Coordinates of C-alpha atoms and ligand atoms in Angstrom, one line a residue:
X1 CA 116.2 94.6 141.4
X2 CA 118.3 95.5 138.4
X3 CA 116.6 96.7 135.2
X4 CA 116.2 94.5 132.3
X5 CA 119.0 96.3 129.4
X6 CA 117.3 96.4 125.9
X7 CA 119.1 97.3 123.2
X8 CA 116.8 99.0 120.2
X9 CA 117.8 98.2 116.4
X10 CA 115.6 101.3 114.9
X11 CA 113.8 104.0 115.8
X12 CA 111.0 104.8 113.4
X13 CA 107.7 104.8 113.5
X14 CA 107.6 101.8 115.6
X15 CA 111.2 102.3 117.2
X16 CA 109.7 105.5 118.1
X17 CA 106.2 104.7 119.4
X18 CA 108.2 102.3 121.5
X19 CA 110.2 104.3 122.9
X20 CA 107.5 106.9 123.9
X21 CA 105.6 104.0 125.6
X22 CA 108.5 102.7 128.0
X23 CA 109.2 106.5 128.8
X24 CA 105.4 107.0 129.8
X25 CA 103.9 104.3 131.6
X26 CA 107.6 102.9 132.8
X27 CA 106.4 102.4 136.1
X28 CA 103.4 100.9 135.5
X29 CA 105.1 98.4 133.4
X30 CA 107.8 97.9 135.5
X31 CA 104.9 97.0 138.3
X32 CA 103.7 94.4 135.3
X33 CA 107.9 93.1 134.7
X34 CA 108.9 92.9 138.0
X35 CA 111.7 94.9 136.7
X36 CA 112.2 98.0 134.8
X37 CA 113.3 97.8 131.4
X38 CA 115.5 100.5 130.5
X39 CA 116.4 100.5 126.5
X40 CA 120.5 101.4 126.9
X41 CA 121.5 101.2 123.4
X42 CA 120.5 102.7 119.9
X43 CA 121.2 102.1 116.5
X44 CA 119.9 104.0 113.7
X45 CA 121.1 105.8 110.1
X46 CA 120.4 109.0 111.0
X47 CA 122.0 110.0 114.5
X48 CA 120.9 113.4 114.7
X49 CA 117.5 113.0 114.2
X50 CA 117.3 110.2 116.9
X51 CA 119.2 112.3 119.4
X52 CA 116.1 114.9 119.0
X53 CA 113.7 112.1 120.8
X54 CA 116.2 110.2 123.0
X55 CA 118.1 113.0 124.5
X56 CA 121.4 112.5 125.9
X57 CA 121.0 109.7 128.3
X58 CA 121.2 106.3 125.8
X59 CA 124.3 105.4 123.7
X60 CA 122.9 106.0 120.4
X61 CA 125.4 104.7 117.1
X62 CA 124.7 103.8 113.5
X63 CA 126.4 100.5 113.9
X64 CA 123.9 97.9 114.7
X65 CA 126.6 95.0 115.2
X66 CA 127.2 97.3 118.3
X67 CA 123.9 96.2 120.0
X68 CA 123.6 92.9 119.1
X69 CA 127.6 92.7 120.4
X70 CA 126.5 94.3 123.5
X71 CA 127.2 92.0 126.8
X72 CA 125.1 94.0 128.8
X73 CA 121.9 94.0 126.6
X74 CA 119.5 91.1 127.4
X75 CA 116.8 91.5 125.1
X76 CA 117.2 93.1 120.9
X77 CA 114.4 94.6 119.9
X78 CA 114.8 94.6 115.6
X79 CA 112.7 97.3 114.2
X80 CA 114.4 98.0 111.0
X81 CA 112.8 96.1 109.3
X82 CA 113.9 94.2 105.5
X83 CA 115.0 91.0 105.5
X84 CA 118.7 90.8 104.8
X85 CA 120.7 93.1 107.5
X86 CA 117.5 92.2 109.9
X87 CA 118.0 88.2 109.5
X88 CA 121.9 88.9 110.3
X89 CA 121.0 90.8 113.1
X90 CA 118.3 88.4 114.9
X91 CA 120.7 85.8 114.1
X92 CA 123.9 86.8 115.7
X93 CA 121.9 88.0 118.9
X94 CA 120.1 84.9 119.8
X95 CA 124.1 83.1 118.8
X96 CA 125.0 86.2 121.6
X97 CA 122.5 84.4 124.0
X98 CA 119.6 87.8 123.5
X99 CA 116.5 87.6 123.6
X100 CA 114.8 89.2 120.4
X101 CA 111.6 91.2 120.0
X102 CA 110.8 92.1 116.7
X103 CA 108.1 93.5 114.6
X104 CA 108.8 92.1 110.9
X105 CA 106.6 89.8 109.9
X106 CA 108.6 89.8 106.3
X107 CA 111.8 88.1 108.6
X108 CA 109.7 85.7 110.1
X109 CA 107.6 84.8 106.7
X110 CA 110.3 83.9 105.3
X111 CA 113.3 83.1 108.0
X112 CA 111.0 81.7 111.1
X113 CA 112.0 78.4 110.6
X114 CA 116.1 78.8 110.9
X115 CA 115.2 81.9 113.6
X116 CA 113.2 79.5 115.7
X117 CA 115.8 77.0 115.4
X118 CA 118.5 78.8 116.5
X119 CA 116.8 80.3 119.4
X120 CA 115.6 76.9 120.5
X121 CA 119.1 75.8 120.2
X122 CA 120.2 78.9 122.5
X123 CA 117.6 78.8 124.6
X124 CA 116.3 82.2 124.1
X125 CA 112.9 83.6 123.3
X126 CA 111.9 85.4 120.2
X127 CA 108.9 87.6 120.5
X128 CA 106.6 88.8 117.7
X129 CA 103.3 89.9 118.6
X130 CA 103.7 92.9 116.5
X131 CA 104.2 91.0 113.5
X132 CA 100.7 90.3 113.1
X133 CA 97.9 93.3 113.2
X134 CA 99.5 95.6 115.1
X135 CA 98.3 96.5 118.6
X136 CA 96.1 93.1 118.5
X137 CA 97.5 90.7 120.8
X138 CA 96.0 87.8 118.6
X139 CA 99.6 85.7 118.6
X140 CA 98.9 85.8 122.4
X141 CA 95.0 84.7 122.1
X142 CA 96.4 81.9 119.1
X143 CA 99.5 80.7 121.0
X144 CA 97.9 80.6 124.2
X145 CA 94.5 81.4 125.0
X146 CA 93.3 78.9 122.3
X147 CA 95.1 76.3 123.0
X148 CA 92.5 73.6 123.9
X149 CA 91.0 74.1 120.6
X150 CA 91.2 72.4 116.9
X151 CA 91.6 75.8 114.9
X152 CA 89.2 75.3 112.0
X153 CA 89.8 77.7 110.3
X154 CA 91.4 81.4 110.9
X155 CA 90.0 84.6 108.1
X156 CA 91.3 88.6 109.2
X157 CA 91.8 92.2 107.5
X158 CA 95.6 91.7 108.4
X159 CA 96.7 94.9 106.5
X160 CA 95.9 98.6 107.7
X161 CA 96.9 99.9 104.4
X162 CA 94.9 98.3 102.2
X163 CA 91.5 98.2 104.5
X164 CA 92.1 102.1 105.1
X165 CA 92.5 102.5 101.1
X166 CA 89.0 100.3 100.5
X167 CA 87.5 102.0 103.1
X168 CA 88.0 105.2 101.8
X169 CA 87.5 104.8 98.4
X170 CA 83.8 103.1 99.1
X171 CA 83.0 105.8 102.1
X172 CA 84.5 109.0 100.6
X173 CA 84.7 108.2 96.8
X174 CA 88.8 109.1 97.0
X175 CA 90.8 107.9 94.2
X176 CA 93.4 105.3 95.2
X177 CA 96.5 106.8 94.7
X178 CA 95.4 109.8 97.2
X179 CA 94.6 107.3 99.8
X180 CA 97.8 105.2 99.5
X181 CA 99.3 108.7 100.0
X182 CA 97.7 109.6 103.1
X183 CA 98.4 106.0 104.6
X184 CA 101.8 106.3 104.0
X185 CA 101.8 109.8 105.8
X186 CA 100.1 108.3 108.8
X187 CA 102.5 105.7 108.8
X188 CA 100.7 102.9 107.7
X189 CA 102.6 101.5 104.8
X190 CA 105.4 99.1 104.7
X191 CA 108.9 101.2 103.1
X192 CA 107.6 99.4 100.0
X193 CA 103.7 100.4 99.9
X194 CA 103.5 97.3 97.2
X195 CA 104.4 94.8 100.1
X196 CA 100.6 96.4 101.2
X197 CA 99.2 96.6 97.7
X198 CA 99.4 93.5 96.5
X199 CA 98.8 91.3 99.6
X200 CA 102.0 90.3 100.4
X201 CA 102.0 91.9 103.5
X202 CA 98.9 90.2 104.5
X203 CA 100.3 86.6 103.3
X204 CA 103.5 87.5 105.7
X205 CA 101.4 87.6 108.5
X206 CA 99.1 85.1 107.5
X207 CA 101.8 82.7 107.1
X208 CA 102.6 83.2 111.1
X209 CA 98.6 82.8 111.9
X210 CA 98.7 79.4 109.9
X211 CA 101.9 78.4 111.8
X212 CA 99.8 78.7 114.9
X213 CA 96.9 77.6 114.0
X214 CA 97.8 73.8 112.7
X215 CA 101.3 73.7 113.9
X216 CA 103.1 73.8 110.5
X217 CA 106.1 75.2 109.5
X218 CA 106.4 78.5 107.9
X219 CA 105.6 78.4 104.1
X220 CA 105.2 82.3 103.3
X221 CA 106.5 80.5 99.6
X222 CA 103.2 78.4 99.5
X223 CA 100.6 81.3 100.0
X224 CA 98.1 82.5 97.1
X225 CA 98.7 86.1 97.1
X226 CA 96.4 88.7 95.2
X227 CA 96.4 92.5 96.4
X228 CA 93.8 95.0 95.4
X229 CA 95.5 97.2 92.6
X230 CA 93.5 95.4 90.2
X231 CA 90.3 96.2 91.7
X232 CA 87.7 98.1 90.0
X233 CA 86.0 101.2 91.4
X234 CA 82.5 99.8 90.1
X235 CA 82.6 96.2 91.7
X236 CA 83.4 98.1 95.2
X237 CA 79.8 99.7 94.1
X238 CA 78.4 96.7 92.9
X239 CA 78.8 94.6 95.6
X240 CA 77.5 97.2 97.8
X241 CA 74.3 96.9 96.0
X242 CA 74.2 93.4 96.3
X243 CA 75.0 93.6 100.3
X244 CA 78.3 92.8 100.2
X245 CA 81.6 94.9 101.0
X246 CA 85.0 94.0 99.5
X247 CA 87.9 93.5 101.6
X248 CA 91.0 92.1 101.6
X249 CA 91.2 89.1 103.9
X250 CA 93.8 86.7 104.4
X251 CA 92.3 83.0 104.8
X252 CA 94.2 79.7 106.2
X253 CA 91.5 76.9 106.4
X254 CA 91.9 73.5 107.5
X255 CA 90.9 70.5 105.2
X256 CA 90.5 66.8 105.4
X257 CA 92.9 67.2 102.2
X258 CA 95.2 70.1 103.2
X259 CA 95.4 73.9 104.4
X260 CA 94.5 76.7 102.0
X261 CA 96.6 79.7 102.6
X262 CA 95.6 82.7 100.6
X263 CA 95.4 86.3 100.6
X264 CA 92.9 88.2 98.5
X265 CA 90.0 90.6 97.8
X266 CA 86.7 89.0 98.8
X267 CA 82.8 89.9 99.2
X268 CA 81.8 89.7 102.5
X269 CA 78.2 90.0 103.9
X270 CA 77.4 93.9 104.8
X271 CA 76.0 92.7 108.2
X272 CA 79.2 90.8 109.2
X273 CA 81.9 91.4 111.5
X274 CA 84.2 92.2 109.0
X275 CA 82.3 94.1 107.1
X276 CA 82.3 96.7 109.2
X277 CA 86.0 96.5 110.0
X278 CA 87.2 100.5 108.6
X279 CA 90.2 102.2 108.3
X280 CA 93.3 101.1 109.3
X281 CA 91.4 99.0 111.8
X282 CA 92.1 94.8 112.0
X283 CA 90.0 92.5 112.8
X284 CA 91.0 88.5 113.3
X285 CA 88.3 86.1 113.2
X286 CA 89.1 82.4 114.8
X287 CA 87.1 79.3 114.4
X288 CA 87.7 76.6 117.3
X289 CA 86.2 73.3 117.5
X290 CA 85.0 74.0 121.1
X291 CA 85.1 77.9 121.4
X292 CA 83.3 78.7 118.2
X293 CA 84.0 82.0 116.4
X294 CA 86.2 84.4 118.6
X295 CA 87.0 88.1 117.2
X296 CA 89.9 90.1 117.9
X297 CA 89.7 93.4 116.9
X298 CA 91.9 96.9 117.1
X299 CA 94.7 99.1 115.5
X300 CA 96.6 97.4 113.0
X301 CA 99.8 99.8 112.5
X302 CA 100.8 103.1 113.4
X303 CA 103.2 104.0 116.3
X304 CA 102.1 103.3 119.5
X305 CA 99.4 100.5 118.7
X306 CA 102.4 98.6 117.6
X307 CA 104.5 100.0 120.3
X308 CA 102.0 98.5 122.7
X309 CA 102.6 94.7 121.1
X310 CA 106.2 94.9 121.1
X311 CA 106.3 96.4 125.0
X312 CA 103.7 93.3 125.6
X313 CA 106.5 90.9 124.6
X314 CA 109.5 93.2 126.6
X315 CA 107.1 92.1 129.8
X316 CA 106.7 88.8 128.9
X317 CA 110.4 88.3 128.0
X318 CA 111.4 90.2 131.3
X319 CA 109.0 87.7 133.2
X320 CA 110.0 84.8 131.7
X321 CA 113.6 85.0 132.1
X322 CA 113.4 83.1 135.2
X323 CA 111.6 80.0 133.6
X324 CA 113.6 77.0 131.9
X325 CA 113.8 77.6 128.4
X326 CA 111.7 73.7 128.0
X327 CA 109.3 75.3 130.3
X328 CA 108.6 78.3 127.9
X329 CA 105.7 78.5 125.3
X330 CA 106.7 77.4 122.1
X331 CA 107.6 80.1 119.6
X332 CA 104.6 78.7 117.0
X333 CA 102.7 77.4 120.0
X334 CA 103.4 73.6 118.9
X335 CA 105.9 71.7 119.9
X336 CA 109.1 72.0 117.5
X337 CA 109.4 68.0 117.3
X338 CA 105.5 68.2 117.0
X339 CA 104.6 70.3 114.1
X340 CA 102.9 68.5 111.0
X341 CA 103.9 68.0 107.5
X342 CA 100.0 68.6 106.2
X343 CA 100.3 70.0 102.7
X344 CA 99.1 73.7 101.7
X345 CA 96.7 72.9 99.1
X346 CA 97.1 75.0 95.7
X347 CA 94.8 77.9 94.9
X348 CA 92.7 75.5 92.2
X349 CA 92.0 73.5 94.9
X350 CA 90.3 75.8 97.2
X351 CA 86.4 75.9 97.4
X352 CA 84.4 79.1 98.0
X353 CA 82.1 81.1 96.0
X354 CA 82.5 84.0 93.6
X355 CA 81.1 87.1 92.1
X356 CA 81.5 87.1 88.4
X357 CA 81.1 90.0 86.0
X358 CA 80.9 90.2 82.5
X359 CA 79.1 92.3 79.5
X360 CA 77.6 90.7 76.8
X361 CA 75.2 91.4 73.6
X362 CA 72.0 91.8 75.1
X363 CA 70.4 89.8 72.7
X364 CA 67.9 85.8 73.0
X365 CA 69.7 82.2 74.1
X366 CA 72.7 84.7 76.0
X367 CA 71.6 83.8 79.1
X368 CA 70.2 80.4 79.1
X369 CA 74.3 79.5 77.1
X370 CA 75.8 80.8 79.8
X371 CA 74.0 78.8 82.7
X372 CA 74.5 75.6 80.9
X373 CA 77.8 76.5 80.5
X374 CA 77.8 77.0 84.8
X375 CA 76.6 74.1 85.0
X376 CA 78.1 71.5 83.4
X377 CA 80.8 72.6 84.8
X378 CA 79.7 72.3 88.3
X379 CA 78.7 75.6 89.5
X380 CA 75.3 76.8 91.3
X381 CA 74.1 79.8 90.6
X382 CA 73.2 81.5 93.4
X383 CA 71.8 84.8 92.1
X384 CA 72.2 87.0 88.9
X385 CA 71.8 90.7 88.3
X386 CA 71.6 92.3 84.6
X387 CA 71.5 95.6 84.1
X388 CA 72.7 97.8 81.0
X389 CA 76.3 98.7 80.2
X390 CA 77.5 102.2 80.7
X391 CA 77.0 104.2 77.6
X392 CA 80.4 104.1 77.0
X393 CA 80.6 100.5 76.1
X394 CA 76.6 100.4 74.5
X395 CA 77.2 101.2 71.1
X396 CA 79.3 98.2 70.2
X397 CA 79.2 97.1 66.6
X398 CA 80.9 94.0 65.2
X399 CA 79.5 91.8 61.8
X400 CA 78.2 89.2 63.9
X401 CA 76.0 91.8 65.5
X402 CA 75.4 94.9 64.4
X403 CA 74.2 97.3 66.7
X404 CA 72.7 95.1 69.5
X405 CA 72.8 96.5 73.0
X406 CA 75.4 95.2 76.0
X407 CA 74.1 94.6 78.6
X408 CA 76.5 93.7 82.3
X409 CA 76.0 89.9 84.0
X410 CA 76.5 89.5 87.7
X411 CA 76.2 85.8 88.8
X412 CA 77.1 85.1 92.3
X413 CA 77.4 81.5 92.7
X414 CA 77.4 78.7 95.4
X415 CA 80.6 77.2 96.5
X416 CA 82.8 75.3 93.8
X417 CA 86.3 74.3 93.1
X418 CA 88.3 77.1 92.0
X419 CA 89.8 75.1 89.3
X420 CA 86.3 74.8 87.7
X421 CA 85.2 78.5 87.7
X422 CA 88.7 79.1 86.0
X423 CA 87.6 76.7 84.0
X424 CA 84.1 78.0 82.9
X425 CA 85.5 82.0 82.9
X426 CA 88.0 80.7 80.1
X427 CA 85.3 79.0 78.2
X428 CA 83.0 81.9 78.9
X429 CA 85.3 84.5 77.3
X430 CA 85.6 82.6 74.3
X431 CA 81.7 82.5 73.3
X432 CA 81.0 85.3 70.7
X433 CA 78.5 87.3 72.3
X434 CA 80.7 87.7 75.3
X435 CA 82.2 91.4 74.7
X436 CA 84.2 91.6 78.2
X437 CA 86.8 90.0 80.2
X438 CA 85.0 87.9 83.1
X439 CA 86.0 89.8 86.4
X440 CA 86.5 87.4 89.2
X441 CA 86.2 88.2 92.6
X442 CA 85.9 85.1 95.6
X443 CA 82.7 85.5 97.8
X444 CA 83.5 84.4 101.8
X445 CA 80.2 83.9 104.0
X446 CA 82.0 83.6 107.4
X447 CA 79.9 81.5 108.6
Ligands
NDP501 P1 110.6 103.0 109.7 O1 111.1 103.1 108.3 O2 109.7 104.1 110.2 O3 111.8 102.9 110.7 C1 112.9 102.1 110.5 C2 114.0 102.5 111.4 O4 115.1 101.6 111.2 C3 114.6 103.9 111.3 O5 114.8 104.4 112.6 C4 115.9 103.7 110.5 O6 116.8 104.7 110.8 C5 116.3 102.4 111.1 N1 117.2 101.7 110.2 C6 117.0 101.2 108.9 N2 118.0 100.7 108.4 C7 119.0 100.8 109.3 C8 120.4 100.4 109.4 N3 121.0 99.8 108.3 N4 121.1 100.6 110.5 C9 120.5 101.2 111.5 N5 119.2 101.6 111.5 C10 118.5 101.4 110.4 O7 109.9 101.6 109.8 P2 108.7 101.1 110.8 O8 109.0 101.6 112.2 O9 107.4 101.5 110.2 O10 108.7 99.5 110.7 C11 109.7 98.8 111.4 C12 109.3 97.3 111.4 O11 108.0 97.2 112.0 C13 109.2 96.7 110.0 O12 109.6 95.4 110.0 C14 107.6 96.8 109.8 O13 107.2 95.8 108.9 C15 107.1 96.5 111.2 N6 105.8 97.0 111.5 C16 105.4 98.3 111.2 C17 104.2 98.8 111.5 C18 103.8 100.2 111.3 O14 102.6 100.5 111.5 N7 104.6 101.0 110.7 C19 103.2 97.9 112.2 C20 103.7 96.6 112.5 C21 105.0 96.2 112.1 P3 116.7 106.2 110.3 O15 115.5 106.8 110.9 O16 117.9 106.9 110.9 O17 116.6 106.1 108.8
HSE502 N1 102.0 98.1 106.6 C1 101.3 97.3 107.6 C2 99.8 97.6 107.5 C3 101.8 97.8 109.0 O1 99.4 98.5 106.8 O2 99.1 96.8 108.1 C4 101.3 96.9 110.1 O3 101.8 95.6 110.0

C-alpha cells in the first residue's frame, strides 16, 4: 500500500525527536499503521541546520504555507509552536482537507474551540496527545479508556519544568535560577520558561484535561493560575517537616455548583503518589465514579517522550483514515452538540485546605486572638507548629513592644472556602502583634 505523506511544520526538539522515532522503529510502526508514514516535507527557519539531521532525501523550505499547500501531504504535524503563525497554519490545513497533529497545548488552550470546529466541519482529525504531559498517553486513557465513567475530579504535575525545578531545589538544595537553566538545556522549558514558571503552562493543559473530563468547552481564560516563582525556599523545608512536599498541581474538580480549574503550588502528603513524582517526571491522577483513582505516570517533555505521543496520533490518524469522519472519536471525547455549559467556578469559591505562615511577637493572648479569629470566620484548625524566628528577624523593636521575641506560626487547617481564609489572612495581617505577611499555600489530600 502507499505510504501515508506527512508534512512537518518544525523540527526542534520535538520536530526532531520525531523525526528520529519514524526513522528508527519505521517498520515496526508501519506494522502498527498498516502503512508507512513517510514525512515528505519540511519547514523550518534555519535550513542548514535541518539539512544536518534530514539529509537529502525530504524537501526541506522555510516557507510553511508550502506544506500546509501541499496536495500530496495527508496529515500536518505543527511543531512550532506560538499561537499566531501556528493557529494560521492548523487552520488553513484542515480548510486544505489535512489532518493535523500537533503538540501545543498554548493553540489548543486558547483556539480548540474554532480548531475543533473547523475540523469537524472538514471532516478531518486533529491529534494532540502531546499537548498534555508529554510521552503520557493520558488524552488516550481520558478520551477513550475512561469513557464509562463520571470523571470526579482530575489533579496532575502537568509541567516538567517546574516539578524538575522543585525537585531539585528540595533534593539537592540548587538555587532556582541554576535549575531553570539546566531545564532549559535539557529541553524542558517552553521558548518562554515563564509560560513554565508561573503555571500557565500547566493551566494550558489543564484546560484540555477539563474539556475531557466534563465535556465543556475550552476556557484556558477561566483558569486560576499561580506558578512557583513566589515560593519560598523555607516552606519547601517546612512542609517537609510537617510530611508534606510542595508541588505544582493543576486541579479541575467537579461540583454540584460548578468546576474549579486551577493551577498552583500545593502541599501534598509525603506518602502519596504525587509526592513522589521527581524530575521532569508527570504524573495524572483520575477519579471515576466506577474505576476509582487511576494513575498515569511517565516523561513529561523532552525529545523523544514527546516524539512518542505525537507518532501515537500519526498511527491512529493513519488507521483511521478509512472510518467515516461521524464514526471517529470526538476531538474532546464528547459529543460537539453534547458538551455542557456548567460554569467554572471562581478561585474564592473553591474549598481545600491551606498551610499558613506567619511571625508574630511571641508574647500572652497571641495565640488564643488568632484562633478566634480562625474561627469565626469558619476555619478548623487542623494542626499548628511554633517555633522561633530566624535571628535575623528576632530582634524586632517597635513602641508597642519593645524587645519581645518573634516567634513563626504554622496553622494547617481543615477544608474552607477560599474566600474566607482570604478573608481571615487580611484581618490577620492587620492585628498589631502580627510582624509578617501571612504566606498562603493550598493543602490537597488526594484522597
Ligand atoms: P523548538 O523551539 O525546539 O522547535 C521549534 C521548531 O519550529 C524549530 O525547528 C524552528 O525552526 C521551527 N520554527 C519556529 N518558527 C518557525 C517559522 N516561522 N517557520 C518555520 N519554522 C519555524 O520547540 P519544541 O520542539 O520544544 O516545541 C514545539 C512544540 O511542542 C511547542 O508547541 C511546545 O509547547 C510543544 N511541546 C514541547 C515539549 C518539549 O518537551 N519541548 C513537550 C510537549 C509539547 P529553527 O530550528 O530553524 O529555528
Ligand atoms: N515546557 C513543558 C514542560 C514541555 O516543562 O512540561 C512539555 O509540555
Amino acid at each position: 500500500m502507499e505510504s501515508i505523506k506527512v508534512g512537518l511544520l518544525g523540527l526542534g526538539v520535538v520536530g526532531g525527536g520525531t523525526w528520529k522515532v519514524l526513522a528508527r522503529n519505521a517498520q515496526e510502526i508501519a506494522r502498527r499503521a498498516g502503512r508507512n508514514i513517510e514525512v515528505t516535507r519540511v519547514a523550518v527557519r534555519d535550513v542548514a541546520k535541518a539539512r544536518k539531521l534530514l539529509g537529502d532525501a525530504v524537501a526541506v523550505g522555510a516557507d510553511p504555507y508550502a506544506v500546509v499547500t501541499d496536495p500530496s501531504i495527508e496529515i500536518v504535524v505543527e511543531l512550532i509552536g506560538g499561537e499566531t503563525l501556528a493557529r494560521e497554519l492548523v487552520l488553513q490545513a484542515i480548510a486544505n482537507g489535512k489532518h493535523v497533529v500537533t503538540a501545543n497545548k498554548a493553540l489548543l488552550a486558547k483556539h480548540g474551540s474554532e480548531i475543533f470546529a473547523a475540523a469537524s466541519a472538514r471532516g478531518v482529525i486533529v491529534a494532540f496527545e502531546a499537548a498534555v504531559a508529554g510521552g503520557i498517553p493520558i488524552i488516550k486513557a481520558m478520551r477513550e479508556g475512561l469513557t464509562a465513567n463520571r470523571i470526579e475530579w482530575v489533579a496532575g504535575i502537568i509541567n516538567g519544568t517546574t516539578n524538575f525545578i522543585l525537585s531539585e531545589m528540595r533534593a539537592r538544595g540548587l538555587p532556582f535560577e541554576a535549575v531553570l537553566a539546566e531545564a532549559q538545556k535539557l529541553g524542558y522549558a517552553e521558548a518562554d520558561p515563564t509560560f513554565d514558571i508561573e503555571g500557565v503552562d500547566a493551566a494550558h493543559k489543564l484546560t484540555l484535561l477539563a474539556s475531557l473530563a466534563f465535556g465543556i468547552p475550552v476556557q484556558f481564560e477561566k483558569a486560576y493560575i499561580e506558578g512557583i516563582s513566589k515560593l519560598a525556599a523555607e516552606d519547601i523545608k517546612l512542609a517537609e517537616r510537617l510530611g508534606y512536599r510542595i508541588k505544582l498541581l493543576g486541579i479541575t474538580k467537579r461540583r454540584p455548583e460548578g468546576i474549579e480549574l486551577r493551577v498552583h503550588p500545593a502541599l501534598v502528603p509525603i506518602k502519596s503518589m504525587l509526592a513522589n513524582v521527581e524530575g521532569a517526571m508527570n504524573a495524572v491522577l483520575v477519579k471515576g465514579d466506577a474505576v476509582g483513582q487511576t494513575l498515569y505516570y511517565g516523561k513529561g517533555a523532552g525529545e523523544e517522550p514527546t516524539a512518542s505521543a505525537v507518532v501515537a496520533d500519526l498511527v491512529d490518524v493513519t488507521r483511521l483514515l478509512t472510518s467515516d469522519p461521524e464514526h471517529r472519536v470526538p476531538h474532546l471525547a464528547f459529543q460537539p452538540d453534547a458538551m455542557a455549559d456548567t460554569p467554572i467556578l471562581p478561585i474564592d469559591d473553591v474549598i481545600t485546605s491551606y498551610y499558613l505562615r506567619l511571625t508574630v511577637a511571641d508574647q500572652p493572648g497571641v495565640l488564643a486572638d488568632l484562633t478566634r479569629l480562625l474561627a469565626d470566620s469558619g476555619i478548623s484548625i487542623g494542626s499548628m507548629i511554633q517555633q522561633p524566628t530566624d535571628t535575623a528577624s528576632e530582634s524586632v523593636s517597635t513602641s508597642a513592644n519593645d524587645f519581645v521575641h518573634s516567634a513563626d506560626l504554622i496553622f494547617l487547617t481543615h477544608e474552607a472556602f477560599e474566600r474566607n481564609v482570604n478573608k481571615a489572612i487580611a484581618a490577620i495581617e492587620a492585628l498589631p502583634f502580627v510582624r509578617s505577611r501571612v504566606t498562603r499555600l493550598r493543602m490537597e489530600s488526594l484522597a
